XYZ file of C-alpha atoms in Angstrom:
450
model
C 8.439 -15.056 26.880
C 11.102 -17.732 26.313
C 12.321 -15.888 23.192
C 12.346 -12.557 25.034
C 14.356 -14.046 27.893
C 16.850 -15.533 25.418
C 17.254 -12.188 23.671
C 17.838 -10.447 26.981
C 20.689 -12.883 27.590
C 21.940 -12.430 24.032
C 22.325 -8.661 24.139
C 24.687 -8.429 27.079
C 25.723 -9.133 30.622
C 23.406 -6.483 32.072
C 20.342 -7.956 30.382
C 18.168 -7.513 33.456
C 18.577 -3.738 33.104
C 17.767 -3.608 29.397
C 14.624 -5.198 27.991
C 12.616 -4.813 24.831
C 9.052 -3.549 25.400
C 6.580 -6.284 26.345
C 4.576 -5.728 23.144
C 7.650 -5.755 20.871
C 7.178 -8.216 17.991
C 9.985 -10.705 17.369
C 9.567 -12.637 14.145
C 11.109 -13.992 10.972
C 10.612 -13.209 7.295
C 10.442 -14.993 3.926
C 9.082 -14.386 0.430
C 6.742 -16.419 -1.751
C 9.019 -17.386 -4.641
C 11.871 -18.240 -2.296
C 9.932 -20.784 -0.199
C 6.557 -21.779 -1.659
C 7.248 -24.119 -4.548
C 4.047 -25.322 -6.218
C 5.012 -23.199 -9.189
C 2.291 -24.651 -11.443
C -0.052 -26.075 -8.804
C -3.786 -25.771 -9.461
C -4.386 -22.711 -11.653
C -1.436 -20.561 -10.562
C -0.144 -18.278 -13.311
C 3.462 -17.868 -14.415
C 5.583 -15.148 -12.815
C 8.798 -13.504 -13.974
C 11.009 -15.790 -11.855
C 9.289 -18.877 -13.272
C 9.989 -17.565 -16.769
C 13.584 -16.551 -16.034
C 14.689 -19.754 -14.309
C 13.016 -21.955 -16.934
C 14.237 -20.114 -20.038
C 17.653 -18.837 -18.810
C 18.612 -21.327 -16.082
C 22.325 -20.588 -16.340
C 21.908 -17.136 -14.815
C 21.377 -18.936 -11.487
C 24.741 -19.942 -10.030
C 23.736 -23.561 -9.316
C 21.179 -23.734 -12.177
C 18.370 -24.215 -9.641
C 14.916 -22.631 -9.373
C 11.974 -22.123 -7.048
C 9.743 -24.800 -8.570
C 9.800 -26.686 -5.254
C 12.023 -24.551 -2.997
C 11.106 -25.245 0.657
C 7.753 -26.641 -0.542
C 5.698 -24.446 1.752
C 2.733 -24.955 -0.568
C 2.510 -28.550 0.641
C 4.066 -28.124 4.089
C 2.687 -24.855 5.467
C 1.792 -26.507 8.786
C 5.445 -27.427 9.288
C 6.359 -23.769 8.636
C 4.065 -22.715 11.454
C 5.379 -25.492 13.677
C 8.881 -24.036 13.226
C 7.529 -20.601 14.153
C 6.074 -22.112 17.329
C 9.341 -23.898 18.122
C 11.177 -20.579 17.837
C 8.589 -18.755 19.940
C 7.894 -16.141 17.272
C 5.365 -13.366 17.887
C 4.997 -12.561 14.185
C 5.833 -13.872 10.739
C 6.427 -11.786 7.660
C 5.731 -13.521 4.340
C 4.669 -12.433 0.872
C 1.788 -13.358 -1.381
C 2.306 -14.674 -4.892
C 0.277 -12.303 -7.084
C -0.001 -14.922 -9.827
C -1.216 -17.563 -7.367
C -4.158 -15.325 -6.399
C -4.777 -13.715 -9.803
C -3.536 -16.228 -12.417
C -3.882 -13.691 -15.244
C -2.338 -10.877 -13.237
C -5.590 -8.962 -13.654
C -8.525 -9.096 -11.263
C -11.000 -10.694 -13.680
C -10.159 -14.157 -12.331
C -9.485 -14.954 -8.667
C -8.056 -18.398 -7.915
C -10.088 -20.265 -5.306
C -7.153 -22.611 -4.720
C -4.720 -19.741 -4.210
C -7.045 -17.983 -1.780
C -7.598 -21.257 0.098
C -3.837 -21.828 0.468
C -3.263 -18.400 2.009
C -6.365 -18.689 4.175
C -5.046 -21.972 5.555
C -1.561 -20.524 6.103
C -2.889 -17.439 7.894
C -5.386 -19.412 9.959
C -2.652 -21.793 11.112
C -0.620 -18.809 12.356
C -3.603 -17.208 14.060
C -4.440 -20.507 15.788
C -1.108 -20.376 17.595
C -1.073 -16.647 18.316
C 1.412 -15.699 15.589
C 0.674 -12.367 13.910
C 0.873 -12.444 10.094
C 2.725 -9.522 8.470
C 2.008 -9.690 4.746
C 4.056 -8.276 1.874
C 1.929 -7.698 -1.219
C 4.803 -7.701 -3.723
C 8.210 -9.321 -3.260
C 9.636 -9.267 -6.811
C 7.524 -12.038 -8.452
C 5.440 -10.063 -10.945
C 2.938 -12.046 -13.043
C 4.574 -12.690 -16.425
C 1.510 -11.454 -18.296
C 1.908 -8.019 -16.714
C 5.614 -8.008 -17.527
C 4.719 -8.788 -21.144
C 2.656 -5.604 -21.028
C 5.665 -3.596 -19.815
C 5.480 -4.221 -16.080
C 6.606 -1.199 -14.099
C 7.344 0.715 -17.305
C 3.622 0.733 -18.127
C 1.780 3.749 -16.635
C -1.230 1.482 -16.087
C 0.691 -0.557 -13.512
C -0.642 1.385 -10.484
C -4.168 0.519 -11.621
C -3.326 -3.202 -11.885
C -1.731 -3.146 -8.448
C -4.715 -1.356 -6.944
C -7.066 -4.017 -8.320
C -4.868 -6.798 -6.923
C -4.571 -5.341 -3.426
C -8.313 -4.673 -3.244
C -8.892 -8.399 -3.748
C -6.249 -9.279 -1.140
C -7.480 -6.843 1.512
C -10.989 -8.180 1.052
C -9.945 -11.829 1.341
C -7.435 -11.670 4.211
C -7.721 -8.302 5.965
C -10.031 -9.595 8.691
C -6.979 -11.429 10.133
C -3.948 -9.601 8.715
C -3.231 -6.329 10.552
C 0.212 -5.474 9.156
C 0.556 -4.869 5.414
C 3.658 -4.039 3.344
C 3.067 -2.899 -0.226
C 6.505 -3.434 -1.790
C 9.703 -5.090 -0.653
C 12.976 -3.282 -1.394
C 12.022 -1.037 -4.329
C 15.628 -0.115 -5.154
C 16.741 -3.713 -5.446
C 13.826 -4.591 -7.704
C 13.916 -1.433 -9.823
C 17.677 -1.112 -10.176
C 18.612 -4.778 -10.438
C 15.612 -5.851 -12.531
C 15.012 -2.786 -14.713
C 18.173 -0.668 -14.497
C 20.617 -3.590 -14.712
C 20.469 -7.371 -15.117
C 20.962 -9.016 -11.736
C 17.300 -9.745 -10.946
C 14.274 -10.708 -13.029
C 13.122 -9.438 -15.483
C 16.721 -8.624 -16.608
C 15.755 -5.572 -18.658
C 19.106 -3.773 -18.249
C 17.654 -0.394 -19.282
C 20.503 1.394 -17.557
C 19.568 4.997 -18.378
C 15.900 5.141 -17.368
C 14.870 1.710 -16.041
C 15.583 2.370 -12.360
C 13.977 5.818 -12.372
C 10.841 5.011 -14.347
C 10.270 1.898 -12.233
C 10.710 3.926 -9.030
C 8.186 6.530 -10.108
C 5.582 3.950 -11.137
C 6.145 1.885 -7.990
C 5.595 4.864 -5.691
C 2.358 5.784 -7.463
C 1.213 2.168 -7.118
C 2.149 2.138 -3.436
C 0.144 5.304 -2.840
C -2.942 3.949 -4.568
C -2.732 0.711 -2.588
C -2.353 2.570 0.698
C -5.306 4.804 -0.057
C -7.466 1.817 -1.001
C -6.702 0.320 2.400
C -7.227 3.566 4.295
C -10.458 4.532 2.514
C -12.116 1.147 2.081
C -10.761 -1.281 4.685
C -8.927 0.356 7.592
C -12.032 1.394 9.519
C -13.478 -2.128 9.587
C -10.219 -4.095 9.732
C -8.063 -1.869 11.945
C -4.690 -2.629 10.380
C -1.667 -0.621 9.289
C 0.121 -0.355 5.947
C 3.681 0.617 5.062
C 6.564 -0.233 2.748
C 9.846 -2.134 3.295
C 12.999 -0.305 2.192
C 16.548 -1.636 2.095
C 18.556 0.811 4.204
C 22.323 0.521 4.323
C 23.733 3.384 6.356
C 26.556 5.186 4.507
C 29.280 7.186 6.212
C 31.698 9.688 4.625
C 35.199 8.271 4.255
C 36.701 11.541 5.521
C 35.391 14.700 7.153
C 35.634 16.610 3.883
C 32.520 18.324 2.551
C 32.921 16.379 -0.709
C 32.769 13.017 1.082
C 29.862 14.144 3.272
C 27.922 15.105 0.148
C 28.913 11.837 -1.558
C 27.527 9.847 1.395
C 24.291 11.821 1.264
C 23.880 11.250 -2.481
C 24.512 7.527 -1.978
C 21.740 7.473 0.658
C 19.414 9.301 -1.709
C 20.095 6.886 -4.577
C 19.727 3.739 -2.487
C 16.803 4.490 -0.186
C 15.735 8.133 0.080
C 14.481 8.054 -3.508
C 11.701 5.815 -2.127
C 11.319 7.111 1.438
C 11.215 10.884 0.938
C 8.195 11.014 -1.417
C 6.136 9.125 1.192
C 7.372 10.310 4.579
C 8.677 13.866 4.124
C 6.551 16.956 4.704
C 7.154 18.353 1.209
C 7.008 15.103 -0.800
C 8.719 14.446 -4.118
C 12.120 12.968 -4.912
C 15.229 14.271 -3.071
C 16.225 17.613 -4.593
C 19.960 16.927 -4.861
C 19.663 13.760 -6.917
C 16.919 15.334 -9.048
C 19.323 18.175 -9.885
C 22.237 15.832 -10.648
C 20.217 13.589 -12.979
C 18.608 16.563 -14.748
C 21.999 18.145 -15.447
C 23.586 14.907 -16.638
C 20.562 14.097 -18.809
C 20.826 17.471 -20.543
C 24.559 17.036 -21.116
C 23.909 13.570 -22.557
C 21.433 14.890 -25.098
C 18.151 13.864 -23.484
C 15.268 16.257 -24.054
C 14.081 15.836 -20.480
C 15.455 14.418 -17.252
C 15.864 10.654 -17.086
C 14.362 10.933 -13.580
C 10.820 12.168 -14.262
C 9.577 14.040 -11.211
C 6.022 13.994 -9.945
C 3.312 16.522 -10.653
C 2.052 18.441 -7.627
C -1.072 16.291 -7.661
C 1.034 13.111 -7.675
C 3.218 14.406 -4.840
C 0.108 14.942 -2.773
C -1.212 11.492 -3.661
C 1.997 9.838 -2.428
C 2.839 12.033 0.567
C 1.739 10.549 3.885
C 0.945 7.078 2.556
C 2.742 5.094 5.234
C 1.759 4.105 8.765
C 5.284 2.797 9.381
C 8.645 2.379 7.644
C 9.845 -1.199 7.232
C 13.652 -1.208 7.392
C 15.560 -4.068 5.767
C 19.043 -3.586 7.149
C 22.102 -5.756 6.611
C 25.285 -3.765 6.141
C 26.987 -0.427 5.522
C 30.093 1.155 4.006
C 32.172 4.282 3.809
C 31.584 6.520 0.789
C 34.105 8.715 -1.036
C 33.719 11.416 -3.665
C 37.080 10.558 -5.234
C 38.356 7.117 -4.144
C 37.325 3.456 -4.524
C 35.246 4.101 -7.623
C 34.371 1.425 -10.147
C 33.171 1.801 -13.719
C 29.393 1.778 -14.223
C 27.365 1.862 -17.440
C 26.881 5.364 -18.847
C 24.256 6.556 -18.204
C 22.971 4.727 -15.135
C 21.987 5.330 -11.518
C 25.466 4.734 -10.146
C 27.202 6.641 -12.913
C 24.880 9.532 -12.096
C 25.897 9.678 -8.431
C 29.586 8.884 -9.214
C 30.841 7.884 -5.753
C 33.068 5.134 -4.396
C 32.393 2.691 -1.553
C 34.827 1.151 0.907
C 34.535 -1.528 3.602
C 37.610 -1.864 5.873
C 39.197 -5.319 5.706
C 38.780 -5.836 9.465
C 34.974 -5.790 9.205
C 33.745 -9.418 9.481
C 32.711 -10.933 6.147
C 29.781 -13.253 5.443
C 29.315 -15.808 2.668
C 27.768 -13.020 0.547
C 30.262 -10.695 -1.112
C 28.152 -7.622 -0.331
C 27.468 -8.424 3.340
C 29.912 -7.381 6.048
C 29.225 -6.659 9.692
C 29.571 -2.950 10.312
C 29.802 -1.230 13.717
C 26.564 0.380 14.962
C 25.093 0.519 11.459
C 21.514 -0.421 12.385
C 21.517 2.106 15.225
C 22.893 4.833 12.947
C 20.304 4.085 10.260
C 17.372 4.149 12.684
C 18.492 7.285 14.524
C 19.077 9.219 11.324
C 15.769 8.163 9.732
C 14.024 8.995 13.021
C 15.435 12.533 12.914
C 15.034 12.978 9.176
C 11.354 12.034 9.106
C 10.067 13.366 12.414
C 9.871 10.161 14.416
C 7.869 7.645 12.379
C 7.023 4.126 13.532
C 9.584 1.518 12.431
C 9.734 -2.235 12.055
C 12.944 -4.071 11.206
C 11.455 -6.132 8.392
C 14.682 -7.953 7.488
C 18.046 -8.451 9.162
C 20.367 -11.416 8.893
C 23.685 -13.038 8.049
C 24.590 -15.533 5.320
C 26.842 -18.541 5.658
C 27.901 -21.245 3.232
C 26.231 -24.687 3.281
C 29.480 -26.102 4.690
C 29.592 -23.626 7.589
C 29.786 -24.837 11.168
C 26.280 -25.397 12.491
C 27.276 -23.611 15.717
C 26.800 -20.348 13.779
C 29.095 -18.240 15.940
C 29.357 -15.574 13.267
C 25.588 -15.308 12.982
C 25.229 -15.091 16.767
C 27.801 -12.283 16.840
C 25.943 -10.448 14.070
C 22.509 -10.747 15.715
C 23.875 -9.773 19.120
C 25.202 -6.554 17.604
C 21.992 -5.874 15.657
C 19.769 -6.442 18.696
C 21.982 -4.174 20.782
C 21.592 -1.510 18.102
C 17.817 -1.976 18.024
C 17.462 -1.754 21.801
C 19.757 1.271 22.042
C 17.690 3.012 19.349
C 14.524 2.375 21.368
C 16.214 3.705 24.510
C 17.168 6.847 22.557
C 13.613 7.552 21.445
C 13.102 5.605 18.204
C 9.592 4.136 17.913
C 10.712 0.642 16.862
C 8.017 -1.998 17.290
C 9.318 -5.224 15.794
C 12.279 -7.201 14.459
C 11.916 -9.775 11.658
C 14.976 -11.996 11.164
C 15.834 -13.134 7.659
C 15.007 -15.898 7.338
C 12.724 -18.524 8.888
C 14.563 -21.245 6.930
C 17.055 -21.767 4.146
C 15.557 -20.814 0.800
C 16.156 -19.916 -2.841
C 18.517 -16.932 -2.799
C 17.791 -15.522 -6.267
C 20.895 -15.626 -8.515
C 22.815 -17.521 -5.809
C 20.333 -20.384 -5.910
C 20.738 -22.619 -2.863
C 24.413 -21.880 -2.261
């Protein structure tokens, strides 16, 4: 209740008239590689971030890695103590696949890995904190990457085997599951470019093939939970998508279409196949990529669509949509364009983005505070997909290590985001929780600890 009272004060002067629902879940979020450390503890296997940071350390701005990070592996009780100090209702964290299955495959389950997560979860439960578990947050076992990772059509089978082990080990206490975190960021930056592990930079097909495989894997994981575990465990399962709401720069039809195509490329490619009535990838981007592929000499589209059977497998495989929201921009069909590799996802959509200079800037080049962007994203997704259940699974603001500890800019950002969230609820959006990023400072991928 102390946290709820604080948030009521935070969101405005008429706080007594506007309150979040009593059962609304306030929490924080992290991911395994960013906080755990213990990279080679016990029998843990190597993952793609272990391999990248050890063999190509200079790609990380401060030449750091997650070998120790926040050392949660040895200090998980302190993590939970911080959750208690903050008054959190819930905590979203991810599991390290290679800590549970050292070979990536389900033939060997690590007793030590299972014990660590059991202890972590039990410590949360002891103090009334609900665990929200992400099954995959970018740290693929290296052995599976050596076999092609998300480019291998067997990947959905490997993922299904992994999640079956996890549901069986932890599902008696975990009631909120997320299959994948931010598919676009992982698929585009790791497979379609070179700004995340595994740095494949397959610009023409990497993003699209990864997206297709990931959605099939998500569907199989969801159906394993629904068919084998949901009845006895009583939990829910969804996916966490990075949603930046994009607005047309002008009222022209060209800019309106450009904004829609940007939405399709960045998040609807992953939301529509699951949550729409008809299933499948968004028709407009499918048409664009098919036409460009033909003009570029490809014998088939670089975005391989689903069969009718696959569409049916994927459609409806989400009990909620996890929204990771940070920022937004204006989109133009003709202005503010930059050069992208040809062919690639962003060359395919061929639009420009613009953030007005008066929008407050964070320590991250991509993150600016944008007016009403969380509200706009939630309202539009609510209308687009017939009122699904939502959780804000990430939202936050970056500052430099030298920033004033008073954090005025972060307070301003969260005040605006919480106002947006509450207004969305008041306008009919079924929003049930808000997970702040992050519980603590951690390894920020290519930025290291800066």
